[in-house]
CSV table of C-alpha atoms and ligand atoms in Angstrom, one decimal:
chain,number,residue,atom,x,y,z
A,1,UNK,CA,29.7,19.9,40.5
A,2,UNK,CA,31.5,16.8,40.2
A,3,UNK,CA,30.1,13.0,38.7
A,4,UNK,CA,29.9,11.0,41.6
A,5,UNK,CA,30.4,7.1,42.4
A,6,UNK,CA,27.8,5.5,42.6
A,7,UNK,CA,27.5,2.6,45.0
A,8,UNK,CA,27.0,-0.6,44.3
A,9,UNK,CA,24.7,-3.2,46.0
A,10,UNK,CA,26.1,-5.0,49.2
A,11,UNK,CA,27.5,-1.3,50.0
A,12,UNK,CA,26.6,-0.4,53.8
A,13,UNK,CA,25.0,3.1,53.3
A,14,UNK,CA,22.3,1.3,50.5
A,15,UNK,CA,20.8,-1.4,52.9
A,16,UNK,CA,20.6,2.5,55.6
A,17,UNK,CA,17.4,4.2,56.6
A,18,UNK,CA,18.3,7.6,55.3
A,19,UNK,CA,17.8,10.6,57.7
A,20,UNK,CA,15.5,13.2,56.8
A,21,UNK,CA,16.3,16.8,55.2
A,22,UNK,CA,15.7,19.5,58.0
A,23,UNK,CA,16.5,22.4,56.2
A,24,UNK,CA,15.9,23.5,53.3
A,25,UNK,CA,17.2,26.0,50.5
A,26,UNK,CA,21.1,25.4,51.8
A,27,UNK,CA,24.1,25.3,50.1
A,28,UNK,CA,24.7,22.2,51.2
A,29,UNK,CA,21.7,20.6,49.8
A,30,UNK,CA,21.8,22.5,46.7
A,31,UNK,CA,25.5,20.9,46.0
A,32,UNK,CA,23.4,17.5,47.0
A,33,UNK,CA,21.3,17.9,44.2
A,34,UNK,CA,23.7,19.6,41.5
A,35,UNK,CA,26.0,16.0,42.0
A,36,UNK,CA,22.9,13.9,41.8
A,37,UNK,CA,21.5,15.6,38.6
A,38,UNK,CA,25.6,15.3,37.0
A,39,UNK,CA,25.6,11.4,38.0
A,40,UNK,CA,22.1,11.0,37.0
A,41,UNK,CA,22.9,12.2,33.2
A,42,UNK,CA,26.5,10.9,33.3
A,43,UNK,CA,25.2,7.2,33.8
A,44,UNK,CA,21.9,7.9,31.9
A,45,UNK,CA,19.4,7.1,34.4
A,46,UNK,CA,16.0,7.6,35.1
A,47,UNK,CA,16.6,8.6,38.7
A,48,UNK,CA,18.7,8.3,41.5
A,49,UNK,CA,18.3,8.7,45.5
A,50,UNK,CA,20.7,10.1,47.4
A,51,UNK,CA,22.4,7.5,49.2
A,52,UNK,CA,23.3,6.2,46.0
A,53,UNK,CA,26.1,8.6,46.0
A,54,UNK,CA,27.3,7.9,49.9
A,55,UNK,CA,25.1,10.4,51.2
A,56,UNK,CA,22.2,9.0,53.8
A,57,UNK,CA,19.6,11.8,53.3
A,58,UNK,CA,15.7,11.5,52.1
A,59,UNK,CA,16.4,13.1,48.3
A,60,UNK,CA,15.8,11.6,44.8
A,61,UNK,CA,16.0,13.4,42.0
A,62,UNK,CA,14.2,11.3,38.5
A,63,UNK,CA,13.5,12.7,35.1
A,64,UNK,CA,12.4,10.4,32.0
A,65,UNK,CA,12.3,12.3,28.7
A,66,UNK,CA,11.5,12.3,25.3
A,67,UNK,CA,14.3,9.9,24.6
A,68,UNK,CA,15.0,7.7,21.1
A,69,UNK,CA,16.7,5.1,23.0
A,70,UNK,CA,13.2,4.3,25.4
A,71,UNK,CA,10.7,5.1,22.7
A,72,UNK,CA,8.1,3.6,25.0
A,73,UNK,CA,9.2,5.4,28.2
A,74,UNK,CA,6.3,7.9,29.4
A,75,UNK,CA,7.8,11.5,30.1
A,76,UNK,CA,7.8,12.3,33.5
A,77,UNK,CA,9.4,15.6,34.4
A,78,UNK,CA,12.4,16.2,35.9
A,79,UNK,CA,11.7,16.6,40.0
A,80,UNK,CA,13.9,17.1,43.1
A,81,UNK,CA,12.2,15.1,45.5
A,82,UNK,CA,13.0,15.7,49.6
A,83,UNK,CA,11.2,13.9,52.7
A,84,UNK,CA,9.1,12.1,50.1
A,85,UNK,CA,5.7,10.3,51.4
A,86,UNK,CA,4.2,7.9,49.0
A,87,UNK,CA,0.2,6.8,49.6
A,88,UNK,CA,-1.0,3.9,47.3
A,89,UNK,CA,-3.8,4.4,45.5
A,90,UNK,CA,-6.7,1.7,44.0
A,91,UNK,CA,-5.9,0.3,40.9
A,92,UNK,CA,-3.4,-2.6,42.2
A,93,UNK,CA,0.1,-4.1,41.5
A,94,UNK,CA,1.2,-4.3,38.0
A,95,UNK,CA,4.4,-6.0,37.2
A,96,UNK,CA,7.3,-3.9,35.1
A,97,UNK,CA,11.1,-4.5,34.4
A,98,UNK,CA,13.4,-2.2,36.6
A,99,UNK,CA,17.4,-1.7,36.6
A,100,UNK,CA,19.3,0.3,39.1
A,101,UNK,CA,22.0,2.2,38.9
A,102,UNK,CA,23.4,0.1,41.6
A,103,UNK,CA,22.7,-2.8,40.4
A,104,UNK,CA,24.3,-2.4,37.0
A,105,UNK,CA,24.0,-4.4,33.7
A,106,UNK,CA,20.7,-6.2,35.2
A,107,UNK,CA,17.5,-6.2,35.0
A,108,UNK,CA,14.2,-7.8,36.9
A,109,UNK,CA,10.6,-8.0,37.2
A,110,UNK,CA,9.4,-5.8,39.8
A,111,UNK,CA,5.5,-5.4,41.2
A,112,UNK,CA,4.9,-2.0,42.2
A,113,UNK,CA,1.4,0.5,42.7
A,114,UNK,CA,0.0,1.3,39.9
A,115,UNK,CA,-1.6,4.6,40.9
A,116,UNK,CA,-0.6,6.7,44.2
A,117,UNK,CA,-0.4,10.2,45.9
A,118,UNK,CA,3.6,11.1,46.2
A,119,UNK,CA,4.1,14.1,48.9
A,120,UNK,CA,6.9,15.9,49.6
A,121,UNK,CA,9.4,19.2,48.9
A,122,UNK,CA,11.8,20.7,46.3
A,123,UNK,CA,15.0,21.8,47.9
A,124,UNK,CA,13.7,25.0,49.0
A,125,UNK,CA,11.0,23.9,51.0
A,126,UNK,CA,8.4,24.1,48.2
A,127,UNK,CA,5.6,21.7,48.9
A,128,UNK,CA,4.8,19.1,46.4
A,129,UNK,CA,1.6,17.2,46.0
A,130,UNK,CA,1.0,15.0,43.0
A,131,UNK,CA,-1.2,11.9,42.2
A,132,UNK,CA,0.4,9.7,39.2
A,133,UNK,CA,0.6,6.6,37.6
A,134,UNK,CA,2.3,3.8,35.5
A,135,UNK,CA,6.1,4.5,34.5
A,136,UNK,CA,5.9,7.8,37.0
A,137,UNK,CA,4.5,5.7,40.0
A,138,UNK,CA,7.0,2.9,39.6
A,139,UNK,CA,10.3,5.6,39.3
A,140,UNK,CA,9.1,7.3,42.3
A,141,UNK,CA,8.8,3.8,44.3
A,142,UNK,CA,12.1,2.8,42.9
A,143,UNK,CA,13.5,5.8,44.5
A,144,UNK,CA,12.1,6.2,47.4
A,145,UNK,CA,12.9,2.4,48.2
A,146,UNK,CA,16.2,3.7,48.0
A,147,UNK,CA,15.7,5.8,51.2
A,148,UNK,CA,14.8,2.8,53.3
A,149,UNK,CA,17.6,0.8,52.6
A,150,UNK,CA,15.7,-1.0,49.9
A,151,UNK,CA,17.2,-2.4,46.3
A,152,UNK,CA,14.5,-3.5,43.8
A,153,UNK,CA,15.8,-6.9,43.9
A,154,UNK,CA,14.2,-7.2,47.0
A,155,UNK,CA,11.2,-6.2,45.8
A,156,UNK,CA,10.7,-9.4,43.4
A,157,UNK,CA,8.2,-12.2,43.2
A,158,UNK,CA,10.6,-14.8,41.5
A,159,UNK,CA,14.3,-14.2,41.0
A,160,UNK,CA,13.7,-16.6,37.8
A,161,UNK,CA,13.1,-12.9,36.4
A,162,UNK,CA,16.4,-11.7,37.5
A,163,UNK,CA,18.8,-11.4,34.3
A,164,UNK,CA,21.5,-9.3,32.3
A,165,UNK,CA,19.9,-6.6,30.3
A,166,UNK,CA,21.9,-7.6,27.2
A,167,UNK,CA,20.8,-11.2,27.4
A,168,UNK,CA,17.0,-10.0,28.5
A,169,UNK,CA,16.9,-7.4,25.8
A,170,UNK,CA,19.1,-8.0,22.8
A,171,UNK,CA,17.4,-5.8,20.3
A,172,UNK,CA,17.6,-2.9,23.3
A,173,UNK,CA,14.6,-1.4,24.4
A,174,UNK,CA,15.1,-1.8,27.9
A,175,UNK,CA,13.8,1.5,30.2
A,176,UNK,CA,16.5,3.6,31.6
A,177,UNK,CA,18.0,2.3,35.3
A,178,UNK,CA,17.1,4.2,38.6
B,201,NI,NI1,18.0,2.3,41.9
């Protein structure tokens, strides 16, 4: 399965409602997510939705491990994520740095959820059903912001906190893009 291109921001199919996945355990959708998992590793990300790859479809795949480059990153395991449905949970907004694999060589200040309920299937129809929090919650909003046309720039408070991750982050240290 082949390293896609990823799109970058100001590309059509990103600023798209994505359609949702109506059957499950295809070919078709297997491929999906064997060339999202290749692009994913290939550009070292912590996640990445679908239409980042041309393809209008509610899927994200995201995976953060044990990595020395994000020593601070929590681990969250690697999921195939289809027809998600996010719930907030108490506990508030909590501000974090985000980059995007569409956005590349930035990064910026994002509020998200600190705590919710995420809903949805693997691609063979498997439900899934998990309440998370912190690093976890804010991969899975990234993502699935991705599905309703949404880049994370949009999601910021003050574009004062926009900037290049070299410049922002010198010494490194910065979490992996989604
Ligand atoms: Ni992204």
């Amino acid at each position: 399965m082949p390293v896609r291109t990823v799109l970058k921001m100001g590309h059509p199919i990103l600023r798209q409602v994505a359609a949702p996945v109506e059957r499950f355990g295809t070919r078709e959708l297997a491929a999906l997510v064997a060339d999202l998992d290749d692009t994913m590793r290939a550009m070292i990300g912590a996640g990445i939705a679908a239409p980042q790859i041309g393809v209008s479809l509610r899927v994200v795949i995201f995976e953060v491990r044990d990595n020395p480059r994000y020593p601070q990153a929590e681990v969250v395991p690697y999921t195939v994520l289809v027809n998600p449905r996010l719930t907030p949970l108490e506990g508030g907004m909590e501000d974090g740095w985000e980059g995007c694999l569409s956005v590349p060589g930035l990064r910026g200040l994002v509020p998200r959820h600190r705590r919710l309920r995420y809903t949805g299937f693997d691609a063979d129809g498997r439900p899934i059903d998990r309440t998370v929090e912190g690093f976890h919650a804010r991969v899975v909003q990234h993502e699935v912001d991705h599905l309703d046309g949404v880049l994370y720039p949009m999601r910021m408070r003050d574009l004062r906190d926009l900037g290049y991750e070299d410049t922002l982050f010198p010494d490194g240290g910065a979490l992996p893009p989604g």
